XYZ file of C-alpha atoms in Angstrom:
783
model
C 134.406 91.895 98.490
C 133.795 93.425 102.083
C 132.316 90.743 104.310
C 129.848 90.616 107.170
C 128.906 89.430 110.500
C 129.589 85.593 111.241
C 133.278 85.763 110.307
C 132.857 88.621 107.479
C 135.567 91.126 106.763
C 136.378 94.228 104.885
C 137.670 95.651 101.927
C 140.853 97.850 102.750
C 141.158 101.246 103.912
C 139.570 104.523 103.733
C 139.286 104.556 99.796
C 140.255 106.517 96.937
C 139.736 110.165 96.379
C 136.889 109.811 94.678
C 135.136 107.101 96.649
C 135.803 109.907 99.486
C 134.082 112.499 97.472
C 131.380 110.122 96.764
C 130.593 109.892 100.232
C 130.344 113.666 101.293
C 127.780 114.050 98.254
C 126.038 111.089 99.720
C 125.957 112.890 102.859
C 124.927 116.358 101.557
C 121.789 114.620 99.909
C 120.902 113.223 103.133
C 121.418 116.296 105.240
C 119.322 118.407 102.592
C 116.921 115.679 103.344
C 116.793 116.696 106.906
C 116.500 120.346 106.303
C 112.922 119.214 104.922
C 112.176 117.106 107.796
C 112.993 119.502 110.423
C 109.881 121.574 108.654
C 107.299 119.149 109.140
C 106.151 117.767 112.613
C 104.691 114.425 113.435
C 101.130 114.095 113.810
C 99.933 112.367 116.936
C 97.238 110.703 118.571
C 95.905 112.838 121.516
C 97.199 110.465 124.352
C 99.462 107.240 124.926
C 99.022 104.625 127.503
C 102.810 105.163 128.222
C 104.116 106.464 131.785
C 104.267 109.960 130.914
C 101.490 110.145 128.243
C 103.781 111.129 125.515
C 104.290 109.436 122.671
C 106.727 106.469 122.664
C 110.016 106.907 121.828
C 111.540 105.782 118.428
C 115.180 104.809 119.130
C 117.294 103.953 116.233
C 119.820 101.503 116.474
C 122.770 102.448 115.071
C 121.144 105.053 113.068
C 119.124 103.502 110.221
C 121.109 100.031 110.247
C 118.297 97.838 108.397
C 119.849 99.555 105.705
C 123.266 101.230 105.913
C 125.815 99.538 108.426
C 125.243 100.050 112.177
C 126.679 103.313 113.632
C 128.124 104.682 110.361
C 127.200 108.097 109.285
C 124.995 107.366 106.798
C 122.917 105.553 109.336
C 122.666 108.325 111.621
C 121.784 110.936 109.293
C 119.231 108.910 107.278
C 117.174 107.456 110.654
C 116.387 111.535 111.026
C 115.897 112.283 107.627
C 113.561 109.430 106.933
C 111.971 109.923 110.442
C 111.511 113.473 112.610
C 114.275 114.874 114.675
C 112.363 113.608 117.642
C 113.947 110.531 116.804
C 116.750 109.177 119.591
C 119.855 108.112 118.012
C 121.602 104.892 119.984
C 125.333 104.067 120.068
C 126.483 101.048 121.385
C 129.562 102.173 123.102
C 133.109 100.621 123.011
C 136.363 101.538 124.257
C 139.799 101.875 122.084
C 143.147 100.931 123.462
C 143.870 104.463 123.984
C 140.117 104.884 125.540
C 138.175 106.782 122.995
C 134.973 105.553 122.968
C 133.277 104.261 119.435
C 129.940 103.883 118.159
C 130.344 100.006 117.058
C 127.470 97.613 117.745
C 129.431 94.804 118.778
C 132.355 93.775 120.825
C 133.284 91.412 118.203
C 134.537 94.100 115.760
C 134.921 91.352 112.897
C 130.986 90.929 113.154
C 130.398 94.372 111.813
C 133.682 96.132 110.313
C 136.532 95.339 107.680
C 139.275 94.736 110.700
C 139.724 90.928 109.995
C 140.867 91.939 106.736
C 143.135 94.947 107.992
C 144.774 93.364 110.353
C 144.535 89.468 109.513
C 147.043 88.283 112.260
C 144.792 90.382 115.240
C 142.614 87.693 115.880
C 142.424 86.869 120.175
C 140.894 84.823 123.004
C 139.364 86.771 125.686
C 136.973 86.146 128.244
C 133.871 88.268 128.059
C 131.185 87.728 131.247
C 132.882 84.400 132.126
C 132.637 82.754 128.434
C 135.410 82.673 126.124
C 135.244 84.793 123.017
C 137.560 84.450 119.767
C 137.482 87.609 117.798
C 139.028 91.023 117.042
C 138.565 93.413 120.124
C 138.325 97.407 119.957
C 141.088 97.183 123.148
C 143.868 95.765 120.893
C 143.605 98.891 118.477
C 144.300 102.744 119.084
C 141.838 105.066 117.449
C 144.283 106.163 114.826
C 145.197 102.152 113.818
C 141.564 102.156 113.167
C 141.247 104.653 110.396
C 141.993 102.158 107.811
C 138.801 99.879 108.932
C 135.740 100.431 107.681
C 132.018 99.315 108.671
C 130.114 96.741 107.246
C 126.877 95.346 107.257
C 126.420 93.208 110.136
C 123.192 91.221 109.040
C 123.873 88.795 105.869
C 120.488 89.240 104.581
C 120.337 92.987 103.860
C 121.870 94.730 101.180
C 126.321 94.975 101.289
C 126.240 97.398 98.889
C 127.048 100.280 101.193
C 129.949 98.640 102.421
C 131.761 100.019 100.152
C 131.110 103.673 100.900
C 133.855 103.216 103.061
C 132.415 104.392 105.899
C 134.601 105.049 109.001
C 134.138 104.201 112.658
C 132.697 106.945 114.116
C 134.148 108.148 117.647
C 131.186 109.431 120.087
C 131.948 112.850 119.945
C 131.521 112.984 116.236
C 128.350 111.890 116.223
C 126.822 114.864 118.252
C 128.432 117.197 115.665
C 127.640 115.072 112.357
C 124.136 115.170 112.922
C 123.279 117.150 116.137
C 120.468 114.948 117.242
C 118.199 116.627 119.784
C 118.507 112.932 121.733
C 121.623 110.549 122.015
C 121.059 107.164 123.643
C 124.595 105.885 124.891
C 124.506 101.754 125.883
C 127.235 100.429 127.599
C 127.660 96.449 127.286
C 130.951 95.385 128.870
C 131.856 97.799 131.602
C 133.780 95.006 133.655
C 135.476 93.498 130.299
C 136.927 97.196 129.937
C 137.772 97.398 133.525
C 139.622 94.168 133.366
C 141.827 95.362 130.740
C 142.770 99.008 132.300
C 140.261 101.340 130.911
C 137.736 103.003 132.518
C 134.364 103.639 130.927
C 132.969 105.508 133.829
C 135.306 108.018 133.225
C 134.908 108.061 129.860
C 130.721 108.711 130.153
C 130.961 111.187 132.484
C 132.971 112.891 130.355
C 130.910 112.981 127.847
C 127.294 113.260 129.215
C 128.323 116.930 129.737
C 127.035 117.097 126.430
C 123.460 118.137 126.132
C 122.088 115.957 123.878
C 122.984 112.672 125.848
C 119.545 112.106 127.069
C 119.591 108.481 128.011
C 122.270 105.694 129.106
C 121.562 102.225 129.490
C 123.688 98.856 130.518
C 122.896 95.583 131.631
C 125.203 96.059 134.625
C 123.663 97.488 137.606
C 127.022 98.048 138.986
C 127.755 100.623 136.198
C 124.755 102.161 136.510
C 125.320 102.568 140.081
C 129.013 104.095 139.277
C 127.243 107.163 137.498
C 124.624 107.520 139.346
C 124.178 111.184 140.554
C 127.043 112.380 138.911
C 125.926 112.606 135.203
C 123.726 115.704 133.753
C 120.338 115.741 135.871
C 118.366 115.413 132.525
C 120.054 112.433 131.616
C 117.931 108.994 132.244
C 119.445 105.997 133.553
C 118.296 102.643 131.949
C 118.593 98.950 133.200
C 118.829 96.647 130.186
C 117.597 93.002 130.834
C 119.188 90.512 128.556
C 118.043 86.676 128.439
C 116.166 86.165 131.620
C 118.118 82.988 132.466
C 121.884 84.775 132.503
C 123.364 87.042 135.148
C 123.977 90.198 135.574
C 127.979 90.120 136.057
C 128.224 93.071 138.554
C 125.516 91.568 141.155
C 126.090 88.147 140.196
C 121.916 87.866 140.384
C 120.227 86.737 137.100
C 118.085 89.031 135.269
C 114.803 86.893 136.086
C 115.017 87.316 139.829
C 116.108 91.623 139.072
C 112.990 91.588 136.939
C 111.035 90.562 140.076
C 112.259 93.616 142.391
C 111.370 96.522 139.787
C 111.199 98.525 143.326
C 114.871 97.888 143.944
C 115.966 98.840 140.093
C 113.683 102.243 140.727
C 116.451 103.193 143.203
C 119.213 103.050 140.500
C 117.429 103.601 137.089
C 114.435 105.633 135.944
C 113.534 103.001 133.082
C 114.343 99.517 132.263
C 114.682 98.563 128.181
C 113.586 94.503 127.809
C 113.666 92.095 124.848
C 110.091 92.161 123.333
C 109.584 88.716 123.899
C 109.141 89.887 127.690
C 105.772 91.503 126.911
C 104.809 89.294 124.501
C 105.958 86.268 125.175
C 106.444 83.846 121.519
C 105.812 80.140 122.007
C 109.426 78.670 120.944
C 107.780 75.339 119.367
C 105.638 77.252 116.551
C 106.340 80.995 116.621
C 102.746 82.235 117.852
C 102.726 85.304 120.623
C 101.197 84.249 123.879
C 99.368 86.115 126.150
C 100.839 89.284 126.911
C 102.965 89.372 130.424
C 102.027 92.401 133.003
C 105.675 93.794 132.610
C 104.831 97.174 131.254
C 101.984 97.832 134.141
C 104.842 96.543 136.696
C 107.039 98.960 135.483
C 104.721 101.613 135.074
C 103.376 101.142 138.657
C 106.847 100.979 140.195
C 107.536 104.339 138.289
C 110.093 102.835 135.582
C 109.678 103.776 131.773
C 109.546 100.489 129.748
C 111.253 100.345 126.172
C 111.323 97.419 124.000
C 113.999 95.939 121.831
C 114.974 93.728 119.167
C 112.636 95.331 116.426
C 113.698 95.074 112.827
C 111.415 94.687 109.690
C 113.616 91.648 108.243
C 113.089 89.451 110.992
C 111.019 86.315 110.976
C 108.296 87.283 113.552
C 105.538 85.562 115.021
C 102.838 84.283 112.593
C 100.029 86.280 114.642
C 101.860 89.348 112.840
C 100.790 88.288 108.947
C 104.799 89.133 108.232
C 103.616 92.804 108.922
C 106.041 94.871 111.060
C 103.302 97.900 111.535
C 101.005 95.204 113.248
C 103.784 94.128 115.386
C 104.759 97.856 116.729
C 100.999 98.264 117.362
C 100.786 95.238 120.295
C 103.473 97.333 121.656
C 102.300 100.972 121.461
C 99.037 100.893 120.178
C 96.825 97.909 121.490
C 94.513 99.863 123.864
C 95.909 98.280 127.436
C 98.954 99.565 127.326
C 102.088 100.961 125.785
C 105.796 101.152 126.337
C 107.389 103.965 126.422
C 109.603 103.479 123.437
C 111.244 101.128 120.698
C 114.438 100.080 119.865
C 114.506 99.279 116.131
C 116.808 98.561 113.186
C 114.111 100.462 110.821
C 112.727 103.715 112.581
C 110.823 104.759 109.577
C 108.227 102.110 110.280
C 108.005 102.420 114.258
C 107.814 106.275 113.615
C 105.191 105.640 111.101
C 103.174 102.963 113.164
C 103.376 105.531 116.507
C 102.670 108.701 114.584
C 99.795 107.232 112.029
C 98.463 104.217 112.860
C 98.064 103.871 116.673
C 94.879 106.454 116.190
C 93.050 105.176 113.175
C 90.234 107.070 111.176
C 87.416 104.719 112.021
C 85.480 107.036 109.965
C 86.540 105.608 106.858
C 86.402 102.005 108.066
C 83.521 101.139 105.574
C 85.086 103.593 102.830
C 84.985 101.617 99.312
C 86.607 104.580 97.631
C 90.054 104.509 95.826
C 92.659 103.064 96.284
C 90.758 99.480 95.827
C 91.614 96.723 97.980
C 91.347 93.834 95.846
C 91.933 90.310 97.391
C 94.130 87.804 96.025
C 92.744 84.443 96.280
C 90.963 86.094 99.304
C 93.145 86.754 102.558
C 95.648 84.472 100.984
C 98.697 85.446 103.221
C 96.715 83.941 106.052
C 94.420 81.253 104.744
C 94.697 78.308 101.893
C 94.123 79.966 98.437
C 90.111 80.577 97.817
C 89.229 79.013 100.654
C 85.689 79.952 102.767
C 88.426 81.276 105.451
C 90.250 83.173 103.102
C 87.438 84.872 101.688
C 85.836 85.607 105.133
C 89.520 86.900 106.451
C 89.298 89.038 103.204
C 86.286 90.637 104.481
C 86.649 91.039 107.890
C 90.076 92.627 107.325
C 88.112 95.438 104.810
C 88.550 94.345 101.339
C 86.716 96.161 98.837
C 86.408 93.083 96.529
C 86.846 89.603 96.721
C 88.241 87.716 93.504
C 87.626 84.505 92.684
C 89.671 82.710 89.697
C 87.835 79.892 87.549
C 88.639 76.554 87.138
C 86.790 73.475 85.468
C 85.995 70.379 87.217
C 85.640 67.465 85.132
C 81.855 67.349 85.336
C 81.888 70.628 84.444
C 81.534 72.737 87.559
C 83.378 76.134 87.729
C 85.162 76.591 91.277
C 87.340 79.247 92.371
C 91.268 77.964 92.776
C 94.207 80.122 92.180
C 95.680 77.349 89.868
C 94.600 74.637 87.733
C 97.213 72.305 88.854
C 96.104 71.015 92.335
C 99.548 70.039 93.149
C 99.938 73.983 93.871
C 96.754 74.334 96.298
C 96.055 71.059 97.424
C 97.565 67.899 99.253
C 96.600 65.871 96.306
C 99.887 63.981 95.975
C 98.758 62.117 99.576
C 95.220 61.097 98.634
C 94.020 58.502 96.358
C 93.757 60.754 93.507
C 97.643 60.939 93.168
C 97.828 58.332 90.370
C 96.237 60.823 88.148
C 99.174 63.105 86.938
C 100.007 63.677 83.758
C 101.607 66.461 81.642
C 99.145 68.352 79.525
C 101.741 70.676 77.188
C 99.189 73.113 76.654
C 99.496 74.464 80.414
C 102.925 72.875 81.753
C 105.892 70.592 80.904
C 105.890 69.462 84.265
C 103.595 66.953 85.651
C 100.378 67.643 87.337
C 96.695 67.077 88.458
C 94.643 69.211 87.613
C 90.998 70.465 88.142
C 89.505 68.806 85.379
C 91.020 65.645 86.100
C 88.300 65.181 89.206
C 84.674 65.854 89.806
C 83.504 68.257 92.205
C 82.070 65.264 94.003
C 86.244 64.368 94.609
C 87.432 67.855 94.848
C 84.752 68.472 98.181
C 86.265 64.988 99.247
C 87.139 65.388 102.872
C 90.749 63.402 101.823
C 91.654 66.235 99.333
C 92.322 69.067 101.718
C 93.850 72.753 100.575
C 97.352 73.991 100.582
C 98.374 77.415 102.083
C 100.569 79.266 99.196
C 104.184 79.905 100.255
C 105.053 82.392 97.213
C 108.335 83.290 99.202
C 108.975 79.528 100.212
C 112.580 79.879 98.805
C 113.328 81.759 101.435
C 111.871 79.608 104.174
C 109.384 82.150 104.828
C 106.257 80.200 105.102
C 102.792 81.473 106.367
C 100.648 80.538 109.310
C 101.512 77.161 109.766
C 98.485 76.114 112.019
C 95.974 76.804 109.327
C 98.061 75.467 106.224
C 95.395 72.900 105.305
C 92.367 74.377 106.880
C 89.353 75.583 105.311
C 86.766 74.461 102.561
C 86.811 75.051 98.604
C 84.336 77.273 97.183
C 82.598 76.476 93.642
C 81.830 79.580 91.863
C 77.838 79.442 92.781
C 78.934 79.324 96.408
C 81.377 82.244 96.185
C 78.511 84.428 94.471
C 76.320 83.320 97.476
C 78.665 84.220 100.252
C 79.656 87.894 98.338
C 76.235 88.849 97.805
C 75.369 89.991 101.729
C 78.910 91.162 102.407
C 80.289 94.661 103.167
C 81.875 94.759 99.477
C 82.046 96.992 96.597
C 82.299 94.315 93.965
C 83.755 90.853 93.251
C 86.445 90.127 90.393
C 85.910 86.902 88.520
C 88.843 85.924 86.816
C 88.641 83.563 83.771
C 92.213 81.381 82.435
C 92.770 79.229 79.873
C 89.392 79.734 77.935
C 90.789 78.701 74.798
C 92.207 75.214 76.058
C 89.095 74.553 78.084
C 86.935 75.107 74.772
C 89.476 73.380 72.448
C 90.244 70.176 74.224
C 87.639 70.347 77.334
C 84.471 71.222 75.463
C 83.951 73.414 78.217
C 83.005 77.317 77.388
C 84.283 78.867 80.501
C 82.818 82.682 79.733
C 79.295 81.233 78.893
C 79.531 78.969 82.430
C 80.672 82.239 84.135
C 77.714 84.559 82.773
C 75.069 81.375 83.408
C 76.389 81.488 87.151
C 76.457 85.141 87.454
C 72.570 85.366 86.245
C 71.233 82.293 88.306
C 72.986 84.386 91.609
C 70.999 87.646 90.572
C 74.127 89.392 89.847
C 72.173 90.055 86.154
C 73.168 93.658 85.964
C 76.323 95.788 86.529
C 75.883 96.048 90.001
C 73.816 93.764 92.088
C 73.255 94.522 96.055
C 75.211 97.594 95.039
C 78.419 95.617 94.213
C 80.641 95.707 90.714
C 80.918 92.594 89.318
C 84.255 92.757 87.290
C 85.653 90.124 85.229
C 89.495 89.802 84.435
C 91.582 88.162 82.072
C 94.813 87.978 80.370
C 93.397 86.701 77.258
C 92.076 89.926 75.312
C 89.520 87.322 73.165
C 87.484 86.392 76.543
C 87.213 90.003 77.272
C 86.247 91.046 73.569
C 83.647 87.871 73.495
C 81.946 89.392 76.941
C 81.739 93.197 75.197
C 80.224 91.884 71.997
C 77.799 90.118 73.909
C 76.971 93.928 75.540
C 77.810 92.558 78.789
C 77.578 95.355 81.752
C 80.403 94.086 83.766
C 83.370 95.914 84.259
C 86.441 94.194 82.317
C 89.743 94.094 83.364
C 92.796 93.373 81.217
C 95.812 91.754 82.521
C 98.559 93.289 80.932
C 101.875 91.074 79.821
C 104.249 90.818 82.330
C 107.564 93.187 82.798
C 106.473 96.024 80.189
C 107.776 99.453 80.662
C 105.713 101.083 77.819
C 102.460 101.068 75.534
C 102.275 102.380 72.219
C 99.594 104.675 71.347
C 97.647 101.823 69.123
C 97.738 98.917 71.742
C 96.130 101.475 74.064
C 93.415 101.970 71.423
C 93.270 98.588 71.252
C 92.925 97.753 75.058
C 90.266 100.395 75.580
C 88.130 98.823 73.174
C 87.072 96.049 75.386
C 88.874 96.535 78.546
C 87.901 99.554 81.661
C 90.818 98.333 83.384
C 94.344 96.834 83.396
C 95.975 94.519 86.057
C 99.726 95.289 86.070
C 103.094 93.700 87.878
C 104.414 96.031 90.439
C 107.825 95.759 88.471
C 105.883 97.125 85.174
C 106.108 100.529 87.382
C 109.337 100.256 89.338
C 111.786 98.089 87.530
C 114.595 97.027 89.889
C 118.478 95.539 89.573
C 119.589 93.458 92.470
C 116.495 94.340 94.777
C 117.311 98.161 93.977
C 114.566 100.516 92.265
C 116.164 101.849 89.159
C 113.227 103.971 87.618
C 109.596 105.080 87.439
C 108.191 103.585 83.505
C 106.515 105.521 81.469
C 103.765 102.914 81.403
C 101.775 104.845 84.495
C 101.506 107.926 82.123
C 100.256 105.445 79.195
C 97.773 103.923 80.702
C 96.309 107.184 82.379
C 96.095 109.127 79.209
C 93.614 105.957 77.429
C 91.387 106.495 80.863
C 92.129 103.528 82.027
C 91.998 102.496 85.837
C 94.955 100.555 87.077
C 95.431 98.037 89.738
C 98.870 96.568 90.515
C 100.012 93.210 91.637
C 100.457 91.477 93.800
C 101.606 92.880 97.322
C 102.830 90.641 99.948
C 103.755 91.404 103.618
C 106.881 89.197 103.543
C 110.014 91.274 104.076
C 111.971 89.581 100.955
C 108.767 90.867 98.704
C 109.553 94.843 98.136
C 112.524 96.418 96.788
C 114.981 97.406 99.063
C 114.171 100.966 98.765
C 110.966 100.335 100.952
C 113.001 99.028 103.917
C 111.347 95.580 103.820
C 108.064 97.436 104.842
C 105.170 96.871 102.790
C 103.454 99.726 104.314
C 106.403 102.065 102.702
C 105.447 100.294 99.322
C 102.070 101.132 99.521
C 102.160 104.337 100.843
C 104.414 105.082 97.455
C 101.986 103.844 95.351
C 99.254 105.941 96.911
C 101.232 109.184 96.645
C 103.509 108.650 93.835
C 101.650 106.975 91.232
C 97.920 107.434 92.650
C 97.624 103.907 92.015
C 93.755 102.675 92.072
C 93.579 99.594 93.368
C 95.909 97.028 95.368
C 95.796 93.253 94.589
C 97.335 91.881 97.512
C 97.365 88.705 99.557
C 97.004 90.826 103.057
C 93.728 93.275 102.654
C 94.182 93.860 106.318
C 97.537 95.777 105.737
C 96.089 98.182 102.793
C 92.815 98.558 104.745
C 94.773 99.709 107.877
C 96.924 101.669 105.211
C 93.508 103.840 104.121
C 92.339 104.567 107.940
C 95.441 106.089 108.824
C 95.118 109.478 110.820
C 98.170 111.025 108.518
C 96.142 110.695 105.293
C 95.177 114.239 103.993
C 97.312 116.340 105.448
C 99.274 118.132 102.911
C 101.761 119.824 103.866
C 101.572 119.008 107.233
C 102.478 115.579 106.070
C 105.322 114.085 108.568
C 108.692 113.261 107.065
C 108.211 109.128 107.574
C 105.022 109.440 105.413
C 106.090 110.565 102.408
C 106.467 108.444 99.142
C 110.346 107.147 99.124
C 112.389 109.228 96.651
C 112.285 106.463 93.305
C 115.679 105.189 92.726
C 117.193 107.141 95.679
C 119.264 104.301 97.125
C 120.629 103.370 93.792
C 121.550 106.570 93.334
C 123.626 106.733 96.264
C 125.637 103.945 94.840
C 126.234 105.885 91.491
C 129.840 105.876 90.552
C 130.967 103.141 93.009
C 131.908 99.978 91.854
C 129.566 98.062 93.410
C 126.365 100.383 91.703
C 123.576 97.804 90.775
C 123.723 96.841 86.822
C 121.610 99.334 84.276
C 118.641 97.834 83.069
C 117.935 97.076 79.444
C 115.354 98.800 78.003
C 111.601 96.937 78.688
C 109.537 95.778 76.038
C 106.509 98.045 74.839
C 103.205 96.960 74.987
C 101.999 96.757 71.076
C 99.157 95.740 69.104
C 100.000 92.178 68.354
C 100.670 91.795 72.033
C 96.608 92.429 72.417
C 95.246 91.339 69.699
C 94.360 87.395 69.795
C 92.113 85.345 67.640
C 88.328 85.033 68.673
C 87.628 81.812 71.343
C 87.249 78.650 69.867
C 83.721 77.070 69.948
C 83.498 74.925 72.578
C 82.213 71.447 71.733
C 81.106 68.882 74.298
C 82.940 65.726 74.685
C 81.618 62.634 75.383
C 81.969 61.459 79.420
C 83.919 58.313 79.218
C 85.660 58.549 82.090
C 89.151 56.927 82.072
C 91.631 59.733 82.486
C 88.942 62.180 84.272
C 88.122 59.743 87.076
C 84.462 58.842 88.226
C 83.367 59.973 84.835
C 83.354 63.267 83.142
C 85.482 64.714 79.939
C 88.745 62.650 79.586
C 91.827 64.561 80.346
C 94.127 65.127 77.592
C 97.582 64.711 78.312
C 100.237 62.133 78.758
C 101.657 60.230 81.756
C 104.373 61.699 83.160
C 106.989 58.634 82.591
C 106.104 59.226 78.707
C 107.262 63.046 79.162
C 111.302 64.269 78.753
C 112.620 65.186 82.114
C 111.789 68.582 82.845
C 114.640 71.148 82.677
C 116.341 71.551 86.532
C 115.112 74.544 87.980
C 117.483 77.652 88.115
C 119.435 78.171 91.690
C 119.210 82.198 91.718
C 118.748 83.195 95.213
C 120.264 80.780 97.353
C 122.713 82.804 99.185
C 119.801 85.101 100.162
C 117.608 81.917 101.119
C 120.158 81.035 103.986
C 120.877 84.469 104.518
C 117.129 85.009 105.412
C 117.366 82.093 108.071
C 120.485 83.515 109.436
C 118.587 87.110 110.124
C 115.831 85.415 112.285
C 118.407 84.790 114.639
C 120.361 87.847 114.895
C 120.305 89.769 118.088
């Protein structure tokens, strides 16, 4: 297996003839797409607060290195095909032993190539900028000796499948002929190191800069920029690169912090500066929240310098203020209303292009539009605040949700409440309260211990000692949500929820009924009637109240059938079983008898293998033919949530669901992300849609891997929804139980179940994904 950074390696030489042909076919596919890209121009706002007033530059670091190996032919080509010809390609220039310039992201070749497997004895130790570094260095190899070395993905949390494309190291001269970029950026990190070993970077750059495509040359060594000042093409811009403020420029022995305070001096050498994004929006080291922005953008512009921000990638752990949304992060730098950087250096250029071209000038006229696709909250804005709390619901409303939801649970004294889980272990800190002794196992619900909502009265649940707990659906990867507010907010009864929603700018509410048969049979609660009574008491007597639709959702057809038999005027929504790929004609007839709409899992539309989309199922077509509205769930911002095909960006995923499958609604933890998408200025452009806003090609990445040794395994046929999956016996009658205290706490219905000690131990949890969990942590640290 080909390795990665931090001690990775490679898998042999240039590959077989078949592999070489495969690589060329991949490249032809990408180049063909480039022709289509060239026919579309980005749609841009009228003005930006850049130094020139022009749109900020999208600089693709090593090409589209968020997917393909950095500086590979595929990465460079895909950067242009997925964005536009205006994208600038960034090449980190290194020199070989015979003075050939190559594009390679790291001076340590073992971090991004197969060098340590091709030449296992080649490890050396050199002094670089005053510090010892161990590894494999380009100065020890001629260009011809590197023909058998391949590029590999440098970041462990990214797919390594494309390492097996056997992509060669590219000379800089090959880059310009490969993709003919309109703009090429050469970055030189280690001029002094190369001079110490008898290699002349200045001479090489002067020779290569005669190419018209070289528009930018950057370096963190002021001495190097001085050496080429006035000697390169007059249209080529020199840019001084600032690394960590505490470190020093080896060519001047001045700290970068001190150089930053003298931008007038920098202007005598360079036309711009490039800085880590934290120079502009500092991040508190103790909690990962951004602090007030610095004045550096204005200072640079006042000095006549362009300023570029670096270190953007969709798969980093970005500050919590951005809610794991990379587009939101970009907008802080290019569209915040106060300033704009002149360009962004990114490993996922499609997201940067979208942010700049379509989201810096939102269509405010659609701010109050409640048309399709609907934005349906998932436990409120649960990506930012604990599920189903007043804060989560208010955030969902503020962020533009069309519909807010309430999943019904019952307390021991028969109060319907909004709670995402019947088990308080999932949603509260109950284990650390006086109620912790009430744990039991209720096999009708789960085989592991829990403390359930019906174990406590409403008074106990609203007790100040019992606090909400924010959901962490990607906690396996150590991705947590908004820690400062992880226990904030107040719980809502259903009556509180209905009163809250009544005067809000919403198109409707969604009431979700779970475990109705269990509640009736074991606890004596008629949940359906409790919901109907609460709606009536709150004035939601008709299908629409105050202009709001009332939708009732359940995965239990018996619930919806009962409501249909009562001739309810509410809109009924059926949650389909997970991971189905098709629906029989008879099942659709059955569903249509009691439902107006359905909720489907994302994987039922685009099934995946090893994170790659393999195909689109027939399910959407089947459901459309039955005249059912279709809502997909659950959309999350965390970069591990979307398949690889969406480039670790939920906005790319949303865009594809809108344009490719015409989804009727999104059920999401982050309503703001979907609302902003609906307001983007590129909507409705038809044939003028810029390339970066086109939907992704379904299964496109998997197709590039076809025929290789690492193509994702084929999927087994997915289950077909049948009538037997849909039809259920009627709900049992709810017979009220005598309130006798005991297991229910202070009065109310006694809870069924057995103490945990009387149950068999639960089976061990699966350990899949542990490697990726570790690598996501590493990804948050990558440079």
